[in-house]
PDB file of C-alpha atoms in Angstrom:
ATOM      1  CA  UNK M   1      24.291   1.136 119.587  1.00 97.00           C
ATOM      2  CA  UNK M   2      25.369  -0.586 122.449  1.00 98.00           C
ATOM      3  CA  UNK M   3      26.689   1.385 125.713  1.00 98.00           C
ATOM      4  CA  UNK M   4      28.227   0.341 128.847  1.00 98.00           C
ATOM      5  CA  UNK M   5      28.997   1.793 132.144  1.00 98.00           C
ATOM      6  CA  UNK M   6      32.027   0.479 134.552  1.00 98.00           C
ATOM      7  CA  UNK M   7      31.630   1.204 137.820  1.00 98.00           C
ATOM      8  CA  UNK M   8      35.012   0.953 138.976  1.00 97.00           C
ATOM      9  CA  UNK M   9      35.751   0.271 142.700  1.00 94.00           C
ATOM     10  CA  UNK M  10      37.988   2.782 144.144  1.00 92.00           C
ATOM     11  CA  UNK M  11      39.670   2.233 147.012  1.00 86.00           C
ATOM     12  CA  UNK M  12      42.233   4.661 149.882  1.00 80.00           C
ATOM     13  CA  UNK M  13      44.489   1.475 149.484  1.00 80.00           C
ATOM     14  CA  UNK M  14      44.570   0.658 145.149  1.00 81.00           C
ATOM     15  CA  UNK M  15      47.900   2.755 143.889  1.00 86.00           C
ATOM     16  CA  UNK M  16      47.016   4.851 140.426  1.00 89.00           C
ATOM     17  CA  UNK M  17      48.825   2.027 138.307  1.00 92.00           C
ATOM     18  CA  UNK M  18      46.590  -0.798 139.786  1.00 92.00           C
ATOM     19  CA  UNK M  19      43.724   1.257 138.809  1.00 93.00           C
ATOM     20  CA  UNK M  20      44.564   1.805 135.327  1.00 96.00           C
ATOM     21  CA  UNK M  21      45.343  -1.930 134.801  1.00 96.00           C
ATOM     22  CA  UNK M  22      42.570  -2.889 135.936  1.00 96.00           C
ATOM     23  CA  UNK M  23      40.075  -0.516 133.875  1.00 97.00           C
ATOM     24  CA  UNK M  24      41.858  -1.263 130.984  1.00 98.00           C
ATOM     25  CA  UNK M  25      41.510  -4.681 131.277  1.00 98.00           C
ATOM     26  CA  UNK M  26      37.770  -3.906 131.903  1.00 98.00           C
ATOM     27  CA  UNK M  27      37.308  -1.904 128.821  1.00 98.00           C
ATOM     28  CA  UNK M  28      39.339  -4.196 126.772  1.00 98.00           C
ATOM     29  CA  UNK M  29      36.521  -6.968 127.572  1.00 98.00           C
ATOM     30  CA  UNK M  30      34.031  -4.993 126.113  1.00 98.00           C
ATOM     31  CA  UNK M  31      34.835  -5.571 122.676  1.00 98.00           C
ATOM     32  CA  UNK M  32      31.788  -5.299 120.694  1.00 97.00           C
ATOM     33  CA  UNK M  33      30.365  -2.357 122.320  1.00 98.00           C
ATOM     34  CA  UNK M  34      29.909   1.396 120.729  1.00 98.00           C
ATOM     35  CA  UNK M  35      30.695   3.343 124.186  1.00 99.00           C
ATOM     36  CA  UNK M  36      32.089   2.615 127.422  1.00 99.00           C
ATOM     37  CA  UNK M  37      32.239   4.673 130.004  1.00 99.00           C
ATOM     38  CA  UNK M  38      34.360   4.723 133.600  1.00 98.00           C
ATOM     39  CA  UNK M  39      34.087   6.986 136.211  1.00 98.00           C
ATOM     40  CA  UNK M  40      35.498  10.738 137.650  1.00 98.00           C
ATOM     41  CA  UNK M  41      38.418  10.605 139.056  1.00 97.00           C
ATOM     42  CA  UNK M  42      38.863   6.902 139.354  1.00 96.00           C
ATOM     43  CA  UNK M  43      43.260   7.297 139.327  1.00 95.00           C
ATOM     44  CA  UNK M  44      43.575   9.728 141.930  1.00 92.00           C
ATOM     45  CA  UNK M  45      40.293   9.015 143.552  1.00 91.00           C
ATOM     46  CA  UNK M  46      37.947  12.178 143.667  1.00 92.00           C
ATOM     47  CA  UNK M  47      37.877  12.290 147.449  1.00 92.00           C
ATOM     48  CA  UNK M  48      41.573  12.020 147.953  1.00 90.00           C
ATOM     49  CA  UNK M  49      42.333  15.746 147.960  1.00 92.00           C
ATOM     50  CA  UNK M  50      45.955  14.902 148.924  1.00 90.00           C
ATOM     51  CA  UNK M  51      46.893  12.472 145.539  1.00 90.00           C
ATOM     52  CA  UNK M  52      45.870  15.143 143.497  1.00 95.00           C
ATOM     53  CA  UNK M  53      49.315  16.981 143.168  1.00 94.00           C
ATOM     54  CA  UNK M  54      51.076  13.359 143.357  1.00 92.00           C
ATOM     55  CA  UNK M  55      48.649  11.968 140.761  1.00 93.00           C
ATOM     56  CA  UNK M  56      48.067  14.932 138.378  1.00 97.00           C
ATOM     57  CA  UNK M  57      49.498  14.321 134.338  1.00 97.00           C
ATOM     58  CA  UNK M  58      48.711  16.181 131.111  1.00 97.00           C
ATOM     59  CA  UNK M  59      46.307  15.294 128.458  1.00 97.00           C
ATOM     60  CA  UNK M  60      49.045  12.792 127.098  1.00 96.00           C
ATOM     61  CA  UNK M  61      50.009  11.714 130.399  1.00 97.00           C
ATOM     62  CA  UNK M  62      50.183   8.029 131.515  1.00 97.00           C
ATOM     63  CA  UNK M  63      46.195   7.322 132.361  1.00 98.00           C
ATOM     64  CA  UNK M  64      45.143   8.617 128.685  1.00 98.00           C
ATOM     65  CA  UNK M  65      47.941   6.577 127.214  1.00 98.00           C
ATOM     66  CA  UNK M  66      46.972   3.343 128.721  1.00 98.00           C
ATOM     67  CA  UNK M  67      43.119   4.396 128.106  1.00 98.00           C
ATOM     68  CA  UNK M  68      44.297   5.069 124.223  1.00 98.00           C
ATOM     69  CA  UNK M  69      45.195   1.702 123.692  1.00 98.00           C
ATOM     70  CA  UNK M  70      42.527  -0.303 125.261  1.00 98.00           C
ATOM     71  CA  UNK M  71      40.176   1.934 123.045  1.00 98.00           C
ATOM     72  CA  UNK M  72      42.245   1.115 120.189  1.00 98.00           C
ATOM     73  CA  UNK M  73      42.441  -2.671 121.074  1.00 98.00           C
ATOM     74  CA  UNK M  74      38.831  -2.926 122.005  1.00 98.00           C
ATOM     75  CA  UNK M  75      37.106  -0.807 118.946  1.00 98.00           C
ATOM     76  CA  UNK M  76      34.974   1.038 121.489  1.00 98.00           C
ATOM     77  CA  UNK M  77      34.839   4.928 121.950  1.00 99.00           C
ATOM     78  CA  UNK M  78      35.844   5.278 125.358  1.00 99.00           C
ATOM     79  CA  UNK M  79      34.781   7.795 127.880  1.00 99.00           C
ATOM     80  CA  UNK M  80      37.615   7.193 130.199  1.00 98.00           C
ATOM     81  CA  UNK M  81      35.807   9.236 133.113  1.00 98.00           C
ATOM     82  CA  UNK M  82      38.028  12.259 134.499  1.00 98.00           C
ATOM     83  CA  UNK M  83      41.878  12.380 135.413  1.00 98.00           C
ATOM     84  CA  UNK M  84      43.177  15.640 137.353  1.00 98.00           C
ATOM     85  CA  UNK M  85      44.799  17.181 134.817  1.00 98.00           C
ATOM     86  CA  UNK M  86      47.995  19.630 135.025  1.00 98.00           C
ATOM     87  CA  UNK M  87      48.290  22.204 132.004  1.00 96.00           C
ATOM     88  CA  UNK M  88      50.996  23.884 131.404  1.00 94.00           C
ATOM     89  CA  UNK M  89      51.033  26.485 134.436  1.00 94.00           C
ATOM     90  CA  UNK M  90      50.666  23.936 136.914  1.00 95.00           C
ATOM     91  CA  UNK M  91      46.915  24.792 137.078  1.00 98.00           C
ATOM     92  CA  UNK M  92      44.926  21.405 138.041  1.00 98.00           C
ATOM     93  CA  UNK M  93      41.465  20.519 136.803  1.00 98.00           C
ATOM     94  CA  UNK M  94      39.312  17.873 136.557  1.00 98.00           C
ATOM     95  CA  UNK M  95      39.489  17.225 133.138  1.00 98.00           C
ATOM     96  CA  UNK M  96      37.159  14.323 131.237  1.00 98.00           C
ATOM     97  CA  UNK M  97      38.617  12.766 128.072  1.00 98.00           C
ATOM     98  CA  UNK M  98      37.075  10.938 125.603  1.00 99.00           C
ATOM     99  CA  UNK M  99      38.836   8.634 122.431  1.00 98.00           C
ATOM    100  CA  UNK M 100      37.780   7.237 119.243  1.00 98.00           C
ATOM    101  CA  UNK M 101      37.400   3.579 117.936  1.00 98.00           C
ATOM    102  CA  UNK M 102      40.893   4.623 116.898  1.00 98.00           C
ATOM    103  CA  UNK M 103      42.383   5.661 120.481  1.00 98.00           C
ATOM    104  CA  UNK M 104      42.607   9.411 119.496  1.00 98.00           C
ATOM    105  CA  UNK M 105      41.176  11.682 121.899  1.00 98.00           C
ATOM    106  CA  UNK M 106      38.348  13.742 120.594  1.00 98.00           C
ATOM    107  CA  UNK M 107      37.250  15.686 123.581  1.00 98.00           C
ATOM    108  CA  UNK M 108      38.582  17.097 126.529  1.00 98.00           C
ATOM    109  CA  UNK M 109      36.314  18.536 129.042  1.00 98.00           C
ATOM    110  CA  UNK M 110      37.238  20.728 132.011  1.00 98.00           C
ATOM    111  CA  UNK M 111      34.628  20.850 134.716  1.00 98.00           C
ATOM    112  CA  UNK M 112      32.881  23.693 135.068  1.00 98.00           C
ATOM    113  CA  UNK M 113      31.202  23.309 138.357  1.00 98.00           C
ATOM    114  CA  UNK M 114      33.625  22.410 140.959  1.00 97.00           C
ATOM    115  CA  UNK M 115      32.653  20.892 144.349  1.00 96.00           C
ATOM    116  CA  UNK M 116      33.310  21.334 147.765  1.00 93.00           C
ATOM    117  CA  UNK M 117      32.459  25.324 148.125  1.00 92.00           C
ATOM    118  CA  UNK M 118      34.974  26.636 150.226  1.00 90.00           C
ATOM    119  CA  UNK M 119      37.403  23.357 150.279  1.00 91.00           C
ATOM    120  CA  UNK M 120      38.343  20.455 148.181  1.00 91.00           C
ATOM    121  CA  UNK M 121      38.205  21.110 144.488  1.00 95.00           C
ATOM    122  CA  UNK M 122      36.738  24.317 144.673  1.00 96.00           C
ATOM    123  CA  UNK M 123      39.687  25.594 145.807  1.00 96.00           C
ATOM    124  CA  UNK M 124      42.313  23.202 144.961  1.00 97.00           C
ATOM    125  CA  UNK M 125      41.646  23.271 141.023  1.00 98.00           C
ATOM    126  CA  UNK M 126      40.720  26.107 138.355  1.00 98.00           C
ATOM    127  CA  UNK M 127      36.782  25.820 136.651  1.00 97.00           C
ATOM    128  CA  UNK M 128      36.678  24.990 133.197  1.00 98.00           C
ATOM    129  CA  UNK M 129      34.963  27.466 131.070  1.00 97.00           C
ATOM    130  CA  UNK M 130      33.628  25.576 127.729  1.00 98.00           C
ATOM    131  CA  UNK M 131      30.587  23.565 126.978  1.00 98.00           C
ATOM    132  CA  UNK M 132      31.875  20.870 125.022  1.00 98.00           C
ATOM    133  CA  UNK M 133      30.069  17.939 122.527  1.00 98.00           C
ATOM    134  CA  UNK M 134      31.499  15.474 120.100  1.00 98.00           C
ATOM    135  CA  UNK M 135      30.165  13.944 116.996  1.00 98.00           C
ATOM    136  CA  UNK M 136      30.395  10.318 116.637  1.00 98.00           C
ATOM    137  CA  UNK M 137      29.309   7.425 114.417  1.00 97.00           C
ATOM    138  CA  UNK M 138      26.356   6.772 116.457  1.00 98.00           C
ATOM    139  CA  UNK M 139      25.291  10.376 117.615  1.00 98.00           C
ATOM    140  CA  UNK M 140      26.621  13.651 119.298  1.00 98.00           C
ATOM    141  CA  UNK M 141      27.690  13.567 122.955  1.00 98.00           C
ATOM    142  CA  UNK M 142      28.343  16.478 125.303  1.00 98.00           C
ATOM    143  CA  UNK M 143      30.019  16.089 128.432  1.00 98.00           C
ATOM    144  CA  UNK M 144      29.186  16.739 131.741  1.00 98.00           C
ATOM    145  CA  UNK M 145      31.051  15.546 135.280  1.00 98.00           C
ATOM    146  CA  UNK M 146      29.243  15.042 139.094  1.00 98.00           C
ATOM    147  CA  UNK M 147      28.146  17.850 140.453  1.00 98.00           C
ATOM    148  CA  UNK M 148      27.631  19.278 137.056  1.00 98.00           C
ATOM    149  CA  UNK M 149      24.100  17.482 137.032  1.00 98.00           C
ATOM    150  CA  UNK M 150      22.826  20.322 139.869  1.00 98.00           C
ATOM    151  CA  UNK M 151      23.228  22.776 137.472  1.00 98.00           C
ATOM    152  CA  UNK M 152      20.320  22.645 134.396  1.00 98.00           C
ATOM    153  CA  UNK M 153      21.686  25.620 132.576  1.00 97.00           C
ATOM    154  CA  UNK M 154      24.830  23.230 131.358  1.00 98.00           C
ATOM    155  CA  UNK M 155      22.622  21.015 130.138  1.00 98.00           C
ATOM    156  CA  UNK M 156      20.046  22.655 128.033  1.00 97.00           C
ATOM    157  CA  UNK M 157      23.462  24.517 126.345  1.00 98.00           C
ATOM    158  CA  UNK M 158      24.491  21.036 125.638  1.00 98.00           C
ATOM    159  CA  UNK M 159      21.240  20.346 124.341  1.00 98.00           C
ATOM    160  CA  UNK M 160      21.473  23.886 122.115  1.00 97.00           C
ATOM    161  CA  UNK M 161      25.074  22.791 121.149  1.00 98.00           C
ATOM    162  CA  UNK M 162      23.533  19.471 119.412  1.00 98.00           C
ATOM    163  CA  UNK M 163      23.731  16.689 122.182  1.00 98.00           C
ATOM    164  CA  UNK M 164      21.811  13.585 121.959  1.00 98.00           C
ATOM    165  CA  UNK M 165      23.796  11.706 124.653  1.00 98.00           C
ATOM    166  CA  UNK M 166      25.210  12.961 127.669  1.00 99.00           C
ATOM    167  CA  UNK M 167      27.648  11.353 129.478  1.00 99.00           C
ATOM    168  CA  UNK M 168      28.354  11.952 133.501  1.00 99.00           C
ATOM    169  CA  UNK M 169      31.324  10.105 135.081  1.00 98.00           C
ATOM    170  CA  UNK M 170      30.751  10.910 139.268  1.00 98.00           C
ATOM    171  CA  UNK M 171      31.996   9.931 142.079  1.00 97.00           C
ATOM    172  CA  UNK M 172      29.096  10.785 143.778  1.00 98.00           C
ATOM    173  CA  UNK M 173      28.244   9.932 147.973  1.00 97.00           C
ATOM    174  CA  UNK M 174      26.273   7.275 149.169  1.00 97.00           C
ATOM    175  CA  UNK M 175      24.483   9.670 151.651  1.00 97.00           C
ATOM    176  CA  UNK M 176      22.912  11.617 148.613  1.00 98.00           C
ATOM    177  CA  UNK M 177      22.258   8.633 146.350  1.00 98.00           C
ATOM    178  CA  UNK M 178      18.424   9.876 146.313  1.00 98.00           C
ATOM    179  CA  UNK M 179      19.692  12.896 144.436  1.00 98.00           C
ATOM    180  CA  UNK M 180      21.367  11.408 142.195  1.00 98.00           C
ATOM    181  CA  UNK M 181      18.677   9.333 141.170  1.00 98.00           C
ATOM    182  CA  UNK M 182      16.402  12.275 140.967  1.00 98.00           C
ATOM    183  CA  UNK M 183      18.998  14.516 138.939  1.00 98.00           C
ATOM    184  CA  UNK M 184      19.941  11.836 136.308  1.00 98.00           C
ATOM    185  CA  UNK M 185      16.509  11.146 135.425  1.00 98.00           C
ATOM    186  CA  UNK M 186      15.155  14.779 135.339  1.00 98.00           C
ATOM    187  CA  UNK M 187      18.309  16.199 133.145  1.00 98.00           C
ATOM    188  CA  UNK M 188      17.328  13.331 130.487  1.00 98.00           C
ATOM    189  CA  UNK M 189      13.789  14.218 130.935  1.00 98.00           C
ATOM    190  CA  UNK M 190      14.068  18.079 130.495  1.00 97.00           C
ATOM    191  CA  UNK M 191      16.513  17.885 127.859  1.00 98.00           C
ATOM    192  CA  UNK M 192      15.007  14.549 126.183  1.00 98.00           C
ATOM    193  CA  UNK M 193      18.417  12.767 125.804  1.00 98.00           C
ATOM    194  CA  UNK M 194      19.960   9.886 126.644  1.00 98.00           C
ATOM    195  CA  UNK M 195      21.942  10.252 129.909  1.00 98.00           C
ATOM    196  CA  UNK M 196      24.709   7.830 130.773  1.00 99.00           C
ATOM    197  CA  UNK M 197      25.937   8.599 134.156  1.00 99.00           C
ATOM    198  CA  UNK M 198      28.949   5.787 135.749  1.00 98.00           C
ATOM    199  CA  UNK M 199      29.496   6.329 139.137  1.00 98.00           C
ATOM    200  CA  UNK M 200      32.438   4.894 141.665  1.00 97.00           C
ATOM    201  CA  UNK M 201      31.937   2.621 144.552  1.00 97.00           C
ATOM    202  CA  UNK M 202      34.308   2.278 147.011  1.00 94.00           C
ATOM    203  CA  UNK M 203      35.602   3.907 149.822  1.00 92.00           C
ATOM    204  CA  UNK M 204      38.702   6.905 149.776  1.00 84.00           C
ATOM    205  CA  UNK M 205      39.652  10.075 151.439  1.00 87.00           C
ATOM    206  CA  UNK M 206      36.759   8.767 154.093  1.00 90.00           C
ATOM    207  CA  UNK M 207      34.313   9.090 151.568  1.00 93.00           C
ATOM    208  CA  UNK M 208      31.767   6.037 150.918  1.00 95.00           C
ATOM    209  CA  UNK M 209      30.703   6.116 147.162  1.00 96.00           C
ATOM    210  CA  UNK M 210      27.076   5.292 145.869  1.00 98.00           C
ATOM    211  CA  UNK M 211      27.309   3.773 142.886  1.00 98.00           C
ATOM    212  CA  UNK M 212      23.877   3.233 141.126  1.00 98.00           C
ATOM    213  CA  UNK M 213      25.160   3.920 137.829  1.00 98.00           C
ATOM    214  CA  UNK M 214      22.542   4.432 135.072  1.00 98.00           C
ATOM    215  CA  UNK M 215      21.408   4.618 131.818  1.00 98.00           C
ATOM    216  CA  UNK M 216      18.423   7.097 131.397  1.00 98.00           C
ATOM    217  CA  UNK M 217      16.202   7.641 128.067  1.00 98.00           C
ATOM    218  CA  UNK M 218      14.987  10.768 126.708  1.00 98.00           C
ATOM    219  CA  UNK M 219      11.662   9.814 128.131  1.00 97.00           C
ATOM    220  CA  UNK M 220      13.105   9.798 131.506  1.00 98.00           C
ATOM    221  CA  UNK M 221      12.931   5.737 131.948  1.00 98.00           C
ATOM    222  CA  UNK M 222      16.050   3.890 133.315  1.00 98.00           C
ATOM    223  CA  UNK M 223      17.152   1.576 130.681  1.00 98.00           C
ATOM    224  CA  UNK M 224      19.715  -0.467 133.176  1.00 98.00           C
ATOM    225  CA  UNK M 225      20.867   0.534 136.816  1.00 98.00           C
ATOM    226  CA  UNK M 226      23.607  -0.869 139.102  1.00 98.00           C
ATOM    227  CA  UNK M 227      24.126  -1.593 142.212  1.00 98.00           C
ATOM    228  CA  UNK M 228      26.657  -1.275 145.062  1.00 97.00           C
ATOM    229  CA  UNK M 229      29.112  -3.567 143.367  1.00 97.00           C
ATOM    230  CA  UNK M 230      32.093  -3.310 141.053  1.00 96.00           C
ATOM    231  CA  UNK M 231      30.343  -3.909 137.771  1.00 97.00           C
ATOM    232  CA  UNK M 232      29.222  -3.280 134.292  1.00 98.00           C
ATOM    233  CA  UNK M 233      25.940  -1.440 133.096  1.00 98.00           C
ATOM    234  CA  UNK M 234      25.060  -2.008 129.455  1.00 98.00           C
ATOM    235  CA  UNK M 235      22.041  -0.942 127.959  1.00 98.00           C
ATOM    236  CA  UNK M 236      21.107  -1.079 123.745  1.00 98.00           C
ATOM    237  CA  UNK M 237      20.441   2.595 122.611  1.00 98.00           C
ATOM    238  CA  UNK M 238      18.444   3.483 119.647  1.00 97.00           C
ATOM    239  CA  UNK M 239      19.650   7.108 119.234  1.00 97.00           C
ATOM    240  CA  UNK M 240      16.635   7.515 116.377  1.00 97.00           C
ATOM    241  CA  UNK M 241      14.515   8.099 119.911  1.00 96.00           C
ATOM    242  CA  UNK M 242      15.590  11.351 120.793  1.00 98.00           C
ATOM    243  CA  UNK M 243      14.004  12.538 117.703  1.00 97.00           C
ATOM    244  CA  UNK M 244      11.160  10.686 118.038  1.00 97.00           C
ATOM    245  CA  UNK M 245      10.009  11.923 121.189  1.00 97.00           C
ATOM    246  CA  UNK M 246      11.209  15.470 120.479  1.00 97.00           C
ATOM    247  CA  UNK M 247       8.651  15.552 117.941  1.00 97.00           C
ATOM    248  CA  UNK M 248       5.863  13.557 119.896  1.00 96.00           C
ATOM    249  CA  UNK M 249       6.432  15.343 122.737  1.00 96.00           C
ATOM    250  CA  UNK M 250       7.471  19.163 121.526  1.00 97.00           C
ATOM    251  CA  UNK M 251       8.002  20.672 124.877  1.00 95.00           C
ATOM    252  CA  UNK M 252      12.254  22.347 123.757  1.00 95.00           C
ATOM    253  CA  UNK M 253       9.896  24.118 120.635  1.00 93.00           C
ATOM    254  CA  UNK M 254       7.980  25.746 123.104  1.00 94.00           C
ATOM    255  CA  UNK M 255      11.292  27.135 125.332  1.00 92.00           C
ATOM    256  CA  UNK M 256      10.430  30.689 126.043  1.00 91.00           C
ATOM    257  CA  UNK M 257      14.078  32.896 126.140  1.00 85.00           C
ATOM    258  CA  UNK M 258      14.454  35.810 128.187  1.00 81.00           C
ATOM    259  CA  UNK M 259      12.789  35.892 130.534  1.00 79.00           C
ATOM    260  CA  UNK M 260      13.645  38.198 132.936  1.00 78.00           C
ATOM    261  CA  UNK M 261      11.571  39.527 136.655  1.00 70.00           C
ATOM    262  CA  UNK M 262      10.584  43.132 136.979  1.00 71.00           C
ATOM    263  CA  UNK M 263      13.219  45.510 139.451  1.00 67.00           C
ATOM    264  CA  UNK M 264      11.442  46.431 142.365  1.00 59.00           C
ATOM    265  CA  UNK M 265       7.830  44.242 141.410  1.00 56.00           C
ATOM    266  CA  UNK M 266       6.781  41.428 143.819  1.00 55.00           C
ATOM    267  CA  UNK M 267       2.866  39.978 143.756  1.00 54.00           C
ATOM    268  CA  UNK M 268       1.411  38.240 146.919  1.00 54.00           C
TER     269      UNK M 268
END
C-alpha cells in the first residue's frame, strides 16, 4: 500500500475556507494512493484557542463535507487530521475523522488526552473516552492525535484492539521537535506497528509548528521524513511486516499483566 502524509502550512492569517480548498486540492492530487493523511486541527488551527467557538461544526459539518468528496474523487481513504467538533450540547472536542475510498466516514475519534493542563484545550474542550480502530482493505488502523503519543497506555490498547497502523495528525511545536522524534519512533517500536504521524508547519496563535512528519516501521526505522516545508510524505507500506517481525521478534507474547507494587514496600 501506498501512504502519504500532507503537511499542511497553517497560518494566523489563512481563513478556514482557504484551508479546506487548499487540502482538498492536495488530497485530490494524490490519486493513486491507499491513505492520506493531513494534520490536527489544520481549519481552526490548534493553537488558535480563540477560532475554536467561531470554527467549531458537527461530524457532517462543512470541513468533513469538502474532505468527503476529495476522498471520493481521489479513491484514497483519507485521514482528514482533526476538526473541533461541536456535538449536540455545545460540548467541543477535538475530534479526528477518517473516510473510505467511498467518502463515508468510518471513524470518528475524540481525543483523549487533551493539552495545555490548566489552559487551552484542557479546559476549553471535553476528553474523549474511546479507543477507536478501523478495518480497511489494506489493514486495521487505530487513531491517535498529538499529545496522545506521551501516553503508551493508548497505544498498546490500540495494539490489543487489533491495530497494525496508527495514525497521529499533530500540530506539534518546533521547540520540542526532539520529542517528537523520539515518541514516534518508540510507540512504533514498542507496539511494532506502522506509525504515520503528519504534523503542521506554520505559524498561529504565536505558536511556531515543527513539522518533521514521518512514517515509522514496526521495527522502529523511518521509512520517509519531512522537513520544515509545506509538503507531501509518501512512503510504500507492506502491512505483511507487522506480522513478520511480531513473530521474529516476540517481545508483545512475553507482556506480563498486572503488575502491581507492594503498599508500604520500598528496596534501596
Amino acid at each position: 500500500m501506498r501512504a502519504s502524509l500532507i503537511q499542511l502550512s497553517v497560518n494566523s492569517s489563512d481563513s478556514a475556507e482557504d484551508r479546506r480548498d487548499r487540502a482538498a486540492s492536495l488530497v485530490r492530487g494524490r490519486a493513486g494512493d491507499d491513505l492520506v493523511v493531513l494534520p490536527e486541527l489544520w481549519t481552526a488551527g490548534a493553537w488558535a484557542y480563540d477560532r475554536w467557538e467561531h470554527d467549531a461544526e458537527g461530524l457532517d459539518g462543512p470541513t468533513a463535507e469538502v474532505m468527503s468528496a476529495a476522498a471520493r474523487e481521489a479513491g484514497v481513504w483519507l485521514h482528514a487530521g482533526s476538526i473541533v467538533e461541536r456535538d449536540t450540547n455545545g460540548t467541543l472536542y477535538n475530534s479526528a475523522l477518517l473516510f473510505d475510498r467511498a467518502g463515508v466516514l468510518r471513524g470518528h475519534y475524540r481525543k483523549i488526552h487533551r493539552y495545555g493542563f490548566d489552559t487551552g484545550e484542557a479546559t476549553l474542550m471535553g476528553g474523549g473516552r474511546d479507543i477507536v480502530t478501523v478495518s480497511t482493505d489494506f489493514g486495521v488502523i487505530g487513531l491517535a492525535i498529538c499529545y496522545d503519543l506521551r501516553f503508551p497506555e493508548l497505544f498498546r490498547g490500540l495494539l490489543d484492539a487489533g491495530a497494525e497502523l496508527i495514525v497521529v495528525p499533530a500540530a506539534w511545536p518546533a521547540a520540542r521537535l526532539g520529542h517528537w522524534q523520539l515518541l514516534t519512533r518508540t510507540r512504533a517500536l514498542e507496539e511494532q506497528v506502522f506509525l504515520l504521524a503528519c504534523d503542521a508547519v506554520g505559524t498561529h496563535g504565536g505558536m511556531q509548528q515543527a513539522g518533521h512528519s514521518t512514517v515509522v516501521d514496526a521495527w522502529g526505522t523511518v521509512l520517509g521524513e519531512a522537513g520544515t516545508a509545506e509538503e507531501v510524505v509518501t512512503a510504500d507500506l507492506d502491512v505483511a511486516h507487522v506480522a513478520r517481525i511480531r513473530s521474529e521478534l516476540p517481545v508483545l507474547r512475553d507482556r506480563v499483566l498486572g503488575i502491581e507494587a507492594p503498599m508500604g514496600r520500598h528496596s534501596n
